[in-house]
Amino acid sequence: MSAAESSNPPEKLHLPKTSESVMLQKIRHTASHVMAMAVQKLFPKAQVTIGPWIENGFYYDFDNPEPFTEKDLKAIKKEMIKIINRKLPVVREEVSREEAESRIKAINEPYKLEILEGLEEPITLYHLGEHWWDLCAGPHLENTAELKPDAIDLESVAGAYWRGDETKAQLQRIYGTAWETPEQLTEYKRRKEEALKRDHRKLGKELGLFIFSDLVGPGLPMWTPKGTVLRSTLEDFLKKEQTKRGYLPVVTPHIARVDLFKTSGHWQKYKEDMFPLMAEDQEAAANEQGFVMKPMNCPFHIQIYKSELRSYRELPMRLAEFGTVYRYEQSGELGGLTRVRGFTVDDSHLFVTPEQLDAEFLNVVDLILSVFKSLQLKNFKARLSFRDPASDKYIGSDEAWEKSQGAIRRAVETLGMNYFEGIGEAAFYGPKLDFIFSDALDREWQLGTVQVDYNLPERFDLEYVAEDGARKRPVMIHRAPFGSLERLIGILIEEYAGDFPVWLAPIQVRLLAVGDEFVPFAKQVVEQMLALGIRAEVDLSGDRLGKLIRNAEKDKIPVMAVVGAKEVEANSLSIRTRASGELGAVSVSEVLDRLAQANTDHGNF
């Protein structure tokens, strides 16, 4: 291999999502049916329920008397290969509702009867040869022989409630994946292994950043000193950026009267995601009077705006808060920091005149892009999250929605941004511009968001005095560059694999003294660093240098500074960084300057 060839890494294999590929939809629908057929061949008492494709594979839910084991999965996959090799035709059959019901009763599959009740005509069955069938809308391959056994794998078994209802039967869900080629399956497995290494729950524990406690409750993270430093660093960074752009800090309570959220519409439209009402007595509960944990910060900021009659000269008014909100997520949907019940939003609400809307919206997008650049988040696209006109989950007039959606569209077109539309993804009170970030493993996460809102100003009867003395209605912009600190930190841990750049690292520098006699000098240097806002410490374990270095590597400390006789004499430090390796002797003054510069520039040493 030539030097030129070795310097060019192989092109990353693209793994399309099921929703992006009709062929994958056919493969995964067919593979799920083959799996279900294999399960019922090996476990005749197993009843099938639903078996859809998901973005990276498929699953089927089964009601089986005994739990499936890892050994069972191997047997099921072996049986699947036999079915594939039998080259069974996949036949679509359209039947009447009555005929479908008759056939289902004949095989005594009550779950299928319930599924049938919710299906619209035409009712279609898919057969694998003459041996097995299920209700399905497709699409499918024409023959099981089109599946490649070495591009299919069964991954895991999990519990799942029928219809997602905890009061109904608990089923067993078998997850599988299927691809067009064996190479895609190999790459998918590689990414899964890498994801396990990068898992923020694993790394967060190893690095001592946050904990969960059963006694506190699921979905309620607690931050250790190191994790709190990381949070505070991110908060301070955004606060400085906001101050430069004219934002005004506010602080609001964690609870409020339910009437506040009745006015905003959250109680009517968002009640299922809120924690239960706290009422003084049964009468108050019956009348829906009491307090609730806040799911959003916007109604509170509205009250601050409305506390005085505002003049057009005061607008735009930009109120900002790192406000902790509470959502009653289902326990099965919780996951580390990325899906929690209590989280802190870098929330801001801008109250603007209609004439100011476009310029302020562009300024908010500029802030978000600046934040992403500092965090080294480059791989993202914009989603225009608009209303689904057929849904009744939204509030406000068609005119208000058309105006707000038009403002968002103008902004992304002015900026020339890469965007796509997400119909039905809007908040109930207004459309959004969401930033969808793809991480190192091509997983997508929603981070920053900007929303245009004509509805809440109307519901809360907000006004300002215009230049001509008339009372007019402001427009609101809701924005959160981070989205939530918890989710952002979880994503950053995985994106950086725990190797934070110097400016973000909870401990930026660790001094490693090669002997006790050099500890005083190391402590003196640390004092200088702390005085400059550099987060530094001395390893006082007394271990040999090799172990000191290994421990610092394990703790992912970005800068290690070895202190021995030569360093004390020369007032220098022997620097080793995780980003660049050995840098050799560097004067203490230069080390201080470079670390301070890294904090200023949001970079590395």
Coordinates of C-alpha atoms in Angstrom, one line a residue:
M1 CA 0.0 0.0 0.0
S2 CA 1.4 3.4 -0.9
A3 CA 1.7 6.3 1.5
A4 CA -1.0 8.1 -0.4
E5 CA -3.4 5.2 0.0
S6 CA -2.6 4.7 3.7
S7 CA -3.3 8.4 4.4
N8 CA -6.8 8.1 3.1
P9 CA -9.1 6.1 5.4
P10 CA -11.7 3.9 3.8
E11 CA -15.0 5.6 3.2
K12 CA -17.5 5.1 6.0
L13 CA -20.1 2.6 5.2
H14 CA -23.6 4.2 5.1
L15 CA -26.2 2.4 7.1
P16 CA -29.6 3.7 5.9
K17 CA -32.6 3.8 8.3
T18 CA -35.6 1.7 7.5
S19 CA -37.6 4.8 6.8
E20 CA -35.1 5.8 4.1
S21 CA -35.2 2.6 2.2
V22 CA -38.1 0.7 0.7
M23 CA -35.8 -2.3 0.2
L24 CA -35.0 -2.4 3.9
Q25 CA -38.7 -2.1 4.8
K26 CA -39.3 -5.2 2.6
I27 CA -36.3 -7.1 4.1
R28 CA -37.2 -6.3 7.7
H29 CA -41.0 -6.9 7.4
T30 CA -40.2 -10.3 5.8
A31 CA -37.5 -11.1 8.3
S32 CA -39.9 -10.4 11.2
H33 CA -42.4 -12.8 9.7
V34 CA -39.8 -15.4 9.3
M35 CA -38.8 -14.9 12.9
A36 CA -42.4 -15.2 14.1
M37 CA -42.8 -18.4 12.1
A38 CA -39.7 -19.8 13.6
V39 CA -40.8 -19.0 17.1
Q40 CA -44.2 -20.7 16.6
K41 CA -42.5 -23.7 15.1
L42 CA -40.2 -24.1 18.1
F43 CA -42.7 -22.8 20.8
P44 CA -46.2 -23.9 19.7
K45 CA -47.9 -22.2 22.6
A46 CA -46.4 -18.8 21.7
Q47 CA -49.0 -16.3 20.4
V48 CA -47.9 -13.5 18.1
T49 CA -49.1 -9.9 18.5
I50 CA -47.4 -7.1 16.5
G51 CA -44.1 -7.2 14.6
P52 CA -43.2 -3.9 12.9
W53 CA -39.9 -2.6 11.5
I54 CA -38.0 -0.1 13.5
E55 CA -35.2 2.2 12.2
N56 CA -32.4 -0.3 12.7
G57 CA -34.2 -3.5 12.5
F58 CA -37.5 -5.1 13.6
Y59 CA -39.2 -6.7 16.6
Y60 CA -42.1 -9.1 17.4
D61 CA -44.0 -9.3 20.6
F62 CA -45.0 -12.8 21.8
D63 CA -47.2 -14.1 24.6
N64 CA -45.3 -17.3 25.6
P65 CA -45.7 -19.2 28.9
E66 CA -41.9 -19.4 29.5
P67 CA -39.4 -16.5 29.1
F68 CA -37.1 -16.7 26.0
T69 CA -33.4 -17.1 26.8
E70 CA -30.2 -16.4 24.9
K71 CA -30.1 -20.1 24.0
D72 CA -33.6 -19.8 22.6
L73 CA -32.5 -16.9 20.4
K74 CA -29.8 -19.1 18.8
A75 CA -32.3 -21.8 18.2
I76 CA -34.8 -19.3 16.7
K77 CA -32.1 -17.9 14.3
K78 CA -31.1 -21.4 13.2
E79 CA -34.8 -22.2 12.4
M80 CA -35.0 -18.9 10.5
I81 CA -32.2 -19.9 8.3
K82 CA -34.0 -23.2 7.5
I83 CA -37.1 -21.2 6.6
I84 CA -35.1 -18.9 4.4
N85 CA -33.4 -21.8 2.6
R86 CA -36.8 -23.4 1.9
K87 CA -37.4 -20.5 -0.6
L88 CA -40.9 -20.0 0.5
P89 CA -43.0 -17.6 -1.6
V90 CA -44.3 -14.5 0.3
V91 CA -47.9 -14.2 -0.9
R92 CA -50.2 -11.2 -0.3
E93 CA -53.9 -12.0 0.1
E94 CA -56.7 -9.5 0.5
V95 CA -59.7 -10.8 2.5
S96 CA -62.9 -9.5 4.0
R97 CA -63.1 -8.5 7.7
E98 CA -65.4 -11.5 8.3
E99 CA -63.0 -13.9 6.6
A100 CA -60.1 -12.6 8.6
E101 CA -62.0 -13.0 11.8
S102 CA -63.0 -16.5 10.9
R103 CA -59.5 -17.6 10.2
I104 CA -58.1 -16.0 13.3
K105 CA -60.7 -17.8 15.5
A106 CA -59.8 -21.0 13.8
I107 CA -56.2 -20.8 15.0
N108 CA -57.2 -19.3 18.4
E109 CA -55.1 -16.1 18.3
P110 CA -57.0 -13.6 20.4
Y111 CA -54.4 -10.8 20.0
K112 CA -54.9 -10.9 16.3
L113 CA -58.6 -10.4 16.8
E114 CA -58.0 -7.2 18.8
I115 CA -55.5 -6.0 16.1
L116 CA -58.1 -6.7 13.4
E117 CA -60.7 -4.4 15.2
G118 CA -58.4 -1.4 14.7
L119 CA -57.5 -2.1 11.0
E120 CA -59.1 -0.2 8.1
E121 CA -60.0 -2.0 4.9
P122 CA -58.6 -3.5 2.8
I123 CA -57.5 -6.3 5.2
T124 CA -54.4 -8.0 3.9
L125 CA -52.6 -11.2 5.0
Y126 CA -49.1 -12.2 4.1
H127 CA -48.4 -15.9 3.8
L128 CA -45.0 -17.6 4.0
G129 CA -45.7 -20.5 1.6
E130 CA -48.6 -22.5 2.9
H131 CA -47.3 -22.8 6.4
W132 CA -47.7 -19.5 8.2
W133 CA -49.5 -16.1 7.9
D134 CA -50.2 -12.9 9.7
L135 CA -52.1 -9.7 9.4
C136 CA -49.8 -7.1 7.8
A137 CA -49.9 -4.2 5.4
G138 CA -46.4 -4.9 4.0
P139 CA -44.3 -4.3 2.0
H140 CA -42.5 -7.7 1.7
L141 CA -40.0 -9.5 -0.5
E142 CA -41.4 -12.0 -2.9
N143 CA -39.6 -15.0 -1.5
T144 CA -37.7 -15.8 1.7
A145 CA -34.7 -16.8 -0.5
E146 CA -34.2 -13.0 -1.1
L147 CA -33.1 -12.7 2.6
K148 CA -29.4 -13.2 3.3
P149 CA -28.9 -15.3 6.5
D150 CA -25.5 -13.7 7.1
A151 CA -27.1 -10.3 7.0
I152 CA -29.6 -11.1 9.8
D153 CA -29.2 -11.3 13.6
L154 CA -31.4 -11.6 16.6
E155 CA -30.2 -9.1 19.3
S156 CA -32.1 -9.3 22.5
V157 CA -35.3 -10.1 24.5
A158 CA -37.2 -7.4 26.5
G159 CA -40.5 -7.1 28.3
A160 CA -43.3 -5.2 26.7
Y161 CA -46.9 -4.6 27.8
W162 CA -49.6 -5.3 25.3
R163 CA -50.5 -2.0 23.6
G164 CA -48.0 -0.3 25.9
D165 CA -50.5 -0.4 28.7
E166 CA -49.1 -1.4 32.1
T167 CA -52.5 -2.8 33.1
K168 CA -52.5 -5.3 30.3
A169 CA -50.6 -8.6 29.7
Q170 CA -46.8 -8.5 29.8
L171 CA -45.3 -9.9 26.6
Q172 CA -41.8 -10.8 25.4
R173 CA -40.3 -8.7 22.7
I174 CA -37.6 -10.2 20.5
Y175 CA -35.4 -7.6 18.7
G176 CA -33.7 -8.4 15.5
T177 CA -31.9 -6.6 12.7
A178 CA -31.6 -7.4 8.9
W179 CA -29.6 -5.7 6.2
E180 CA -29.0 -5.9 2.5
T181 CA -25.5 -7.1 2.8
P182 CA -23.3 -8.9 5.4
E183 CA -21.0 -5.9 5.4
Q184 CA -23.7 -3.7 6.6
L185 CA -24.5 -6.1 9.5
T186 CA -20.8 -6.2 10.4
E187 CA -20.7 -2.4 10.4
Y188 CA -23.9 -2.2 12.5
K189 CA -22.4 -4.5 15.1
R190 CA -19.2 -2.5 15.2
R191 CA -21.2 0.7 15.9
K192 CA -23.2 -1.1 18.6
E193 CA -20.0 -2.2 20.3
E194 CA -18.6 1.3 20.0
A195 CA -21.8 2.7 21.4
L196 CA -21.4 0.5 24.5
K197 CA -17.9 1.8 25.0
R198 CA -19.2 5.4 24.7
D199 CA -22.4 4.9 26.7
H200 CA -22.7 8.0 28.8
R201 CA -24.2 5.9 31.7
K202 CA -21.0 3.8 31.8
L203 CA -18.6 6.6 31.3
G204 CA -20.5 9.0 33.6
K205 CA -20.1 6.4 36.4
E206 CA -16.4 5.8 35.6
L207 CA -15.7 9.5 35.5
G208 CA -17.8 10.2 38.6
L209 CA -20.1 12.8 37.0
F210 CA -23.6 11.9 38.1
I211 CA -25.6 9.2 40.0
F212 CA -29.1 7.8 40.2
S213 CA -30.7 6.6 43.4
D214 CA -33.6 4.2 43.7
L215 CA -34.5 6.0 46.9
V216 CA -34.7 9.3 45.0
G217 CA -36.5 7.8 42.1
P218 CA -35.9 6.9 38.4
G219 CA -35.2 9.7 35.9
L220 CA -33.9 12.1 38.6
P221 CA -30.1 12.4 38.2
M222 CA -27.9 13.9 40.9
W223 CA -24.7 15.6 40.0
T224 CA -21.4 14.9 41.8
P225 CA -18.8 17.7 42.3
K226 CA -17.1 16.9 39.0
G227 CA -20.4 16.7 37.1
T228 CA -21.6 20.0 38.7
V229 CA -18.4 21.6 37.4
L230 CA -19.2 20.4 33.9
R231 CA -22.7 21.7 34.2
S232 CA -21.6 25.0 35.6
T233 CA -19.0 25.4 32.8
L234 CA -21.6 25.0 30.2
E235 CA -24.0 27.3 32.0
D236 CA -21.4 30.0 32.4
F237 CA -20.4 29.7 28.8
L238 CA -23.9 30.3 27.5
K239 CA -24.7 33.0 30.1
K240 CA -21.7 35.0 28.8
E241 CA -22.9 34.6 25.2
Q242 CA -26.4 35.6 26.2
T243 CA -25.2 38.7 28.1
K244 CA -23.3 39.9 25.1
R245 CA -26.5 39.6 23.1
G246 CA -28.8 41.5 25.5
Y247 CA -30.5 38.7 27.4
L248 CA -31.8 39.4 30.9
P249 CA -31.6 36.7 33.6
V250 CA -34.6 35.7 35.5
V251 CA -35.4 32.9 38.1
T252 CA -38.9 31.3 38.5
P253 CA -40.4 28.8 40.9
H254 CA -40.6 25.0 40.3
I255 CA -44.3 24.8 41.0
A256 CA -47.3 27.0 40.3
R257 CA -51.1 27.0 40.5
V258 CA -52.7 24.8 37.9
D259 CA -54.6 27.8 36.7
L260 CA -51.4 29.1 35.1
F261 CA -51.2 26.1 32.9
K262 CA -54.9 26.1 32.1
T263 CA -54.5 29.6 30.7
S264 CA -51.4 28.5 28.7
G265 CA -53.2 25.3 27.5
H266 CA -50.7 22.9 28.9
W267 CA -53.2 21.4 31.3
Q268 CA -55.6 20.7 28.5
K269 CA -53.0 19.5 25.9
Y270 CA -50.1 18.3 27.9
K271 CA -51.6 16.9 31.1
E272 CA -50.6 13.3 30.6
D273 CA -46.9 14.4 30.6
M274 CA -47.2 16.4 33.8
F275 CA -46.8 15.3 37.4
P276 CA -50.2 14.9 39.2
L277 CA -52.0 17.8 40.7
M278 CA -51.2 18.6 44.3
A279 CA -54.5 19.6 45.9
E280 CA -55.2 20.7 49.5
D281 CA -58.3 18.4 49.8
Q282 CA -60.7 16.2 47.9
E283 CA -62.9 19.1 47.0
A284 CA -60.0 21.0 45.5
A285 CA -58.9 17.9 43.6
A286 CA -62.4 17.5 42.2
N287 CA -62.4 21.1 41.0
E288 CA -58.9 20.7 39.6
Q289 CA -57.5 23.4 42.0
G290 CA -54.0 23.2 43.4
F291 CA -50.4 23.2 42.4
V292 CA -48.4 21.3 39.7
M293 CA -44.7 20.9 39.0
K294 CA -43.9 23.0 36.0
P295 CA -43.4 21.2 32.7
M296 CA -42.4 24.4 30.9
N297 CA -40.9 27.8 31.8
C298 CA -42.7 30.0 29.3
P299 CA -45.9 30.8 31.4
F300 CA -43.6 32.1 34.2
H301 CA -41.7 34.4 31.8
I302 CA -45.0 35.6 30.5
Q303 CA -46.0 36.7 34.0
I304 CA -42.7 38.7 34.3
Y305 CA -43.4 40.4 31.0
K306 CA -47.0 41.1 32.0
S307 CA -46.1 42.5 35.4
E308 CA -45.8 46.0 33.8
L309 CA -47.2 47.6 30.7
R310 CA -44.4 47.5 28.2
S311 CA -43.5 50.1 25.6
Y312 CA -42.3 49.4 22.1
R313 CA -39.0 51.0 23.3
E314 CA -38.4 48.0 25.7
L315 CA -38.8 45.5 22.9
P316 CA -37.3 43.1 22.1
M317 CA -37.3 41.9 25.7
R318 CA -35.2 38.7 26.0
L319 CA -35.7 36.8 29.3
A320 CA -33.4 33.9 30.0
E321 CA -33.3 31.2 32.7
F322 CA -31.7 27.9 33.3
G323 CA -35.0 26.6 34.5
T324 CA -35.6 23.0 35.8
V325 CA -38.8 21.4 34.6
Y326 CA -40.5 18.1 35.3
R327 CA -42.1 15.7 33.0
Y328 CA -43.8 12.5 34.1
E329 CA -42.1 10.2 31.5
Q330 CA -43.1 6.5 31.6
S331 CA -40.5 4.5 33.5
G332 CA -39.9 2.3 30.4
E333 CA -39.0 5.3 28.3
L334 CA -36.3 6.6 30.7
G335 CA -32.7 6.3 29.7
G336 CA -29.7 7.7 31.5
L337 CA -29.5 11.5 31.0
T338 CA -31.1 11.5 27.5
R339 CA -34.6 10.8 28.9
V340 CA -35.3 12.0 32.4
R341 CA -38.1 13.3 34.6
G342 CA -36.4 16.4 35.9
F343 CA -34.1 18.4 33.6
T344 CA -32.8 21.9 33.2
V345 CA -33.6 23.9 30.0
D346 CA -31.5 26.8 28.9
D347 CA -34.7 28.6 28.3
S348 CA -35.3 32.0 26.9
H349 CA -38.4 33.8 25.8
L350 CA -38.2 36.8 23.5
F351 CA -41.1 39.3 23.3
V352 CA -40.8 41.2 20.0
T353 CA -42.9 43.4 17.8
P354 CA -44.1 41.7 14.6
E355 CA -41.6 43.9 12.7
Q356 CA -38.7 42.6 14.8
L357 CA -39.6 39.0 14.4
D358 CA -37.5 38.0 11.4
A359 CA -34.3 39.8 12.6
E360 CA -34.6 38.4 16.1
F361 CA -35.2 34.9 14.8
L362 CA -32.1 35.1 12.7
N363 CA -30.1 36.4 15.8
V364 CA -31.3 33.4 17.8
V365 CA -30.2 31.0 15.1
D366 CA -26.8 32.7 14.9
L367 CA -26.4 32.2 18.7
I368 CA -27.3 28.5 18.4
L369 CA -24.8 28.0 15.5
S370 CA -22.1 29.7 17.6
V371 CA -22.8 27.4 20.5
F372 CA -22.6 24.3 18.3
K373 CA -19.3 25.6 16.9
S374 CA -17.8 26.0 20.4
L375 CA -19.0 22.5 21.3
Q376 CA -17.5 21.1 18.1
L377 CA -20.9 19.8 17.0
K378 CA -20.8 19.9 13.3
N379 CA -23.0 17.2 11.9
F380 CA -26.5 18.6 12.1
K381 CA -29.5 19.5 10.0
A382 CA -32.5 21.7 10.6
R383 CA -36.0 20.4 10.9
L384 CA -39.0 22.6 10.3
S385 CA -41.4 21.2 12.8
F386 CA -44.8 22.2 11.5
R387 CA -48.4 21.6 12.5
D388 CA -50.4 18.6 11.1
P389 CA -53.6 20.3 9.9
A390 CA -55.5 17.0 10.4
S391 CA -54.7 16.9 14.1
D392 CA -56.6 18.4 16.9
K393 CA -53.7 18.7 19.4
Y394 CA -52.9 22.3 18.5
I395 CA -54.3 25.6 19.8
G396 CA -54.7 28.9 17.9
S397 CA -56.0 30.1 14.6
D398 CA -55.0 29.0 11.1
E399 CA -53.8 32.6 10.5
A400 CA -51.5 32.5 13.5
W401 CA -50.0 29.2 12.4
E402 CA -49.5 30.4 8.8
K403 CA -47.7 33.5 10.0
S404 CA -45.4 31.7 12.5
Q405 CA -44.5 28.9 10.0
G406 CA -43.8 31.5 7.4
A407 CA -41.4 33.3 9.7
I408 CA -39.4 30.0 10.3
R409 CA -39.3 29.2 6.6
R410 CA -38.1 32.7 5.7
A411 CA -35.3 32.4 8.2
V412 CA -33.9 29.1 7.0
E413 CA -34.1 30.2 3.4
T414 CA -32.4 33.5 4.2
L415 CA -29.6 31.5 5.9
G416 CA -29.4 28.9 3.1
M417 CA -29.6 26.1 5.7
N418 CA -30.0 22.4 4.9
Y419 CA -33.5 21.6 6.2
F420 CA -36.4 19.2 6.0
E421 CA -40.0 19.4 7.1
G422 CA -41.4 17.4 10.0
I423 CA -45.2 17.7 9.7
G424 CA -46.8 17.0 13.1
E425 CA -43.6 17.8 15.1
A426 CA -44.8 21.3 16.2
A427 CA -45.4 22.1 19.8
F428 CA -49.1 22.5 20.5
Y429 CA -48.8 26.3 20.7
G430 CA -46.5 26.9 17.7
P431 CA -44.1 25.6 15.1
K432 CA -40.4 25.0 15.7
L433 CA -37.0 25.1 14.1
D434 CA -35.3 22.0 15.6
F435 CA -31.6 21.2 15.2
I436 CA -31.1 17.4 14.7
F437 CA -27.6 16.4 15.5
S438 CA -25.9 13.1 14.2
D439 CA -23.3 11.8 16.6
A440 CA -20.2 9.8 16.0
L441 CA -22.3 6.6 15.5
D442 CA -24.8 8.3 13.2
R443 CA -27.5 8.3 15.8
E444 CA -29.8 11.4 15.7
W445 CA -30.6 13.7 18.7
Q446 CA -32.6 16.8 18.9
L447 CA -30.6 19.6 20.6
G448 CA -31.3 23.3 20.0
T449 CA -34.8 24.6 19.2
V450 CA -36.4 27.9 18.2
Q451 CA -40.2 28.4 18.2
V452 CA -42.4 31.2 16.9
D453 CA -45.6 31.7 19.0
Y454 CA -48.6 33.9 18.3
N455 CA -50.8 31.9 20.5
L456 CA -49.6 32.3 24.1
P457 CA -49.5 36.1 23.7
E458 CA -53.1 35.9 22.7
R459 CA -54.1 33.5 25.5
F460 CA -52.4 35.7 28.2
D461 CA -53.6 38.9 26.6
L462 CA -50.1 40.4 26.3
E463 CA -49.7 43.9 25.1
Y464 CA -47.2 46.7 24.5
V465 CA -47.7 50.4 23.7
A466 CA -46.8 51.0 20.1
E467 CA -45.1 54.2 18.8
D468 CA -48.5 55.7 17.9
G469 CA -49.9 55.0 21.4
A470 CA -52.0 52.0 20.4
R471 CA -52.0 48.8 22.3
K472 CA -50.6 45.9 20.2
R473 CA -49.8 42.2 20.7
P474 CA -46.2 41.1 20.9
V475 CA -44.9 37.9 19.3
M476 CA -43.0 35.4 21.4
I477 CA -39.9 33.4 20.4
H478 CA -39.1 30.4 22.5
R479 CA -35.5 29.2 22.3
A480 CA -33.1 26.8 23.9
P481 CA -29.6 26.3 22.2
F482 CA -28.8 23.3 24.4
G483 CA -32.3 21.9 24.7
S484 CA -31.6 20.4 28.1
L485 CA -28.4 20.3 30.0
E486 CA -28.9 16.6 30.9
R487 CA -29.4 15.5 27.3
L488 CA -26.6 17.7 26.0
I489 CA -24.1 16.4 28.6
G490 CA -25.2 12.8 27.9
I491 CA -24.6 13.4 24.1
L492 CA -21.3 15.2 24.7
I493 CA -20.0 12.4 26.9
E494 CA -20.7 9.9 24.1
E495 CA -19.5 12.2 21.3
Y496 CA -16.2 12.9 23.0
A497 CA -16.0 9.3 24.5
G498 CA -15.4 11.0 27.8
D499 CA -12.4 12.9 26.4
F500 CA -13.6 16.5 27.0
P501 CA -11.6 19.3 25.5
V502 CA -9.6 21.2 28.1
W503 CA -12.1 24.0 28.5
L504 CA -14.9 21.6 29.4
A505 CA -13.0 19.0 31.5
P506 CA -14.0 18.9 35.2
I507 CA -10.3 18.5 36.0
Q508 CA -8.2 20.2 33.4
V509 CA -4.7 19.5 34.8
R510 CA -3.3 17.0 37.1
L511 CA 0.2 17.5 38.5
L512 CA 2.2 14.3 39.0
A513 CA 5.1 14.7 41.5
V514 CA 7.7 12.0 41.0
G515 CA 8.6 12.2 44.7
D516 CA 7.2 13.7 48.0
E517 CA 9.9 16.4 47.9
F518 CA 8.4 17.8 44.8
V519 CA 4.8 18.1 46.1
P520 CA 5.2 21.6 47.6
F521 CA 6.3 23.0 44.2
A522 CA 3.3 21.2 42.5
K523 CA 0.9 22.6 45.1
Q524 CA 2.3 26.1 44.5
V525 CA 1.7 25.8 40.8
V526 CA -1.8 24.5 41.4
E527 CA -2.5 27.6 43.5
Q528 CA -1.5 29.8 40.6
M529 CA -3.7 27.8 38.3
L530 CA -6.7 28.0 40.6
A531 CA -6.3 31.7 40.9
L532 CA -6.7 32.0 37.1
G533 CA -9.8 29.8 37.1
I534 CA -7.9 26.7 35.8
R535 CA -9.2 23.5 37.4
A536 CA -6.1 21.7 38.6
E537 CA -5.1 19.2 41.3
V538 CA -2.1 17.3 42.6
D539 CA -2.1 13.5 42.7
L540 CA -1.2 12.9 46.4
S541 CA -1.5 9.1 46.2
G542 CA 2.3 8.6 46.4
D543 CA 2.3 6.0 43.6
R544 CA 5.1 5.5 41.2
L545 CA 5.1 7.8 38.1
G546 CA 3.9 5.0 35.7
K547 CA 0.8 4.4 37.8
L548 CA 0.2 8.1 38.3
I549 CA 0.1 8.5 34.5
R550 CA -2.1 5.4 34.0
N551 CA -4.6 6.7 36.6
A552 CA -4.7 10.1 34.9
E553 CA -5.3 8.4 31.6
K554 CA -8.1 6.3 33.1
D555 CA -9.7 9.5 34.5
K556 CA -9.3 11.1 31.1
I557 CA -7.5 14.2 32.4
P558 CA -6.7 16.2 29.3
V559 CA -3.3 17.6 30.6
M560 CA -0.8 15.8 32.8
A561 CA 2.1 17.7 34.2
V562 CA 5.1 15.8 35.6
V563 CA 7.1 17.5 38.3
G564 CA 10.7 16.3 39.2
A565 CA 14.0 17.9 40.0
K566 CA 14.6 19.3 36.5
E567 CA 11.2 20.9 36.4
V568 CA 11.6 22.5 39.9
E569 CA 15.0 23.9 38.9
A570 CA 13.7 25.3 35.6
N571 CA 10.3 26.4 36.9
S572 CA 8.7 24.3 34.2
L573 CA 6.4 21.3 33.8
S574 CA 6.8 18.2 31.7
I575 CA 3.6 18.2 29.8
R576 CA 1.7 15.2 28.4
T577 CA -1.7 15.7 26.8
R578 CA -4.4 13.2 25.7
A579 CA -4.9 15.2 22.5
S580 CA -1.2 15.5 21.4
G581 CA 0.9 13.1 23.6
E582 CA 4.3 14.2 25.0
L583 CA 5.1 17.9 24.6
G584 CA 8.2 17.9 26.8
A585 CA 9.3 20.7 29.2
V586 CA 7.2 23.9 29.1
S587 CA 7.7 26.8 31.4
V588 CA 5.1 27.3 34.1
S589 CA 4.2 30.7 32.8
E590 CA 3.6 29.4 29.3
V591 CA 1.4 26.5 30.7
L592 CA -0.7 29.0 32.6
D593 CA -1.1 31.2 29.4
R594 CA -2.0 28.3 27.2
L595 CA -4.5 26.9 29.7
A596 CA -6.1 30.3 30.2
Q597 CA -6.3 30.7 26.4
A598 CA -8.0 27.3 26.1
N599 CA -10.7 28.5 28.5
T600 CA -11.1 31.7 26.6
D601 CA -11.2 30.1 23.1
H602 CA -13.1 27.0 24.2
G603 CA -10.4 24.8 22.9
N604 CA -7.6 22.5 23.9
F605 CA -4.1 23.0 25.3

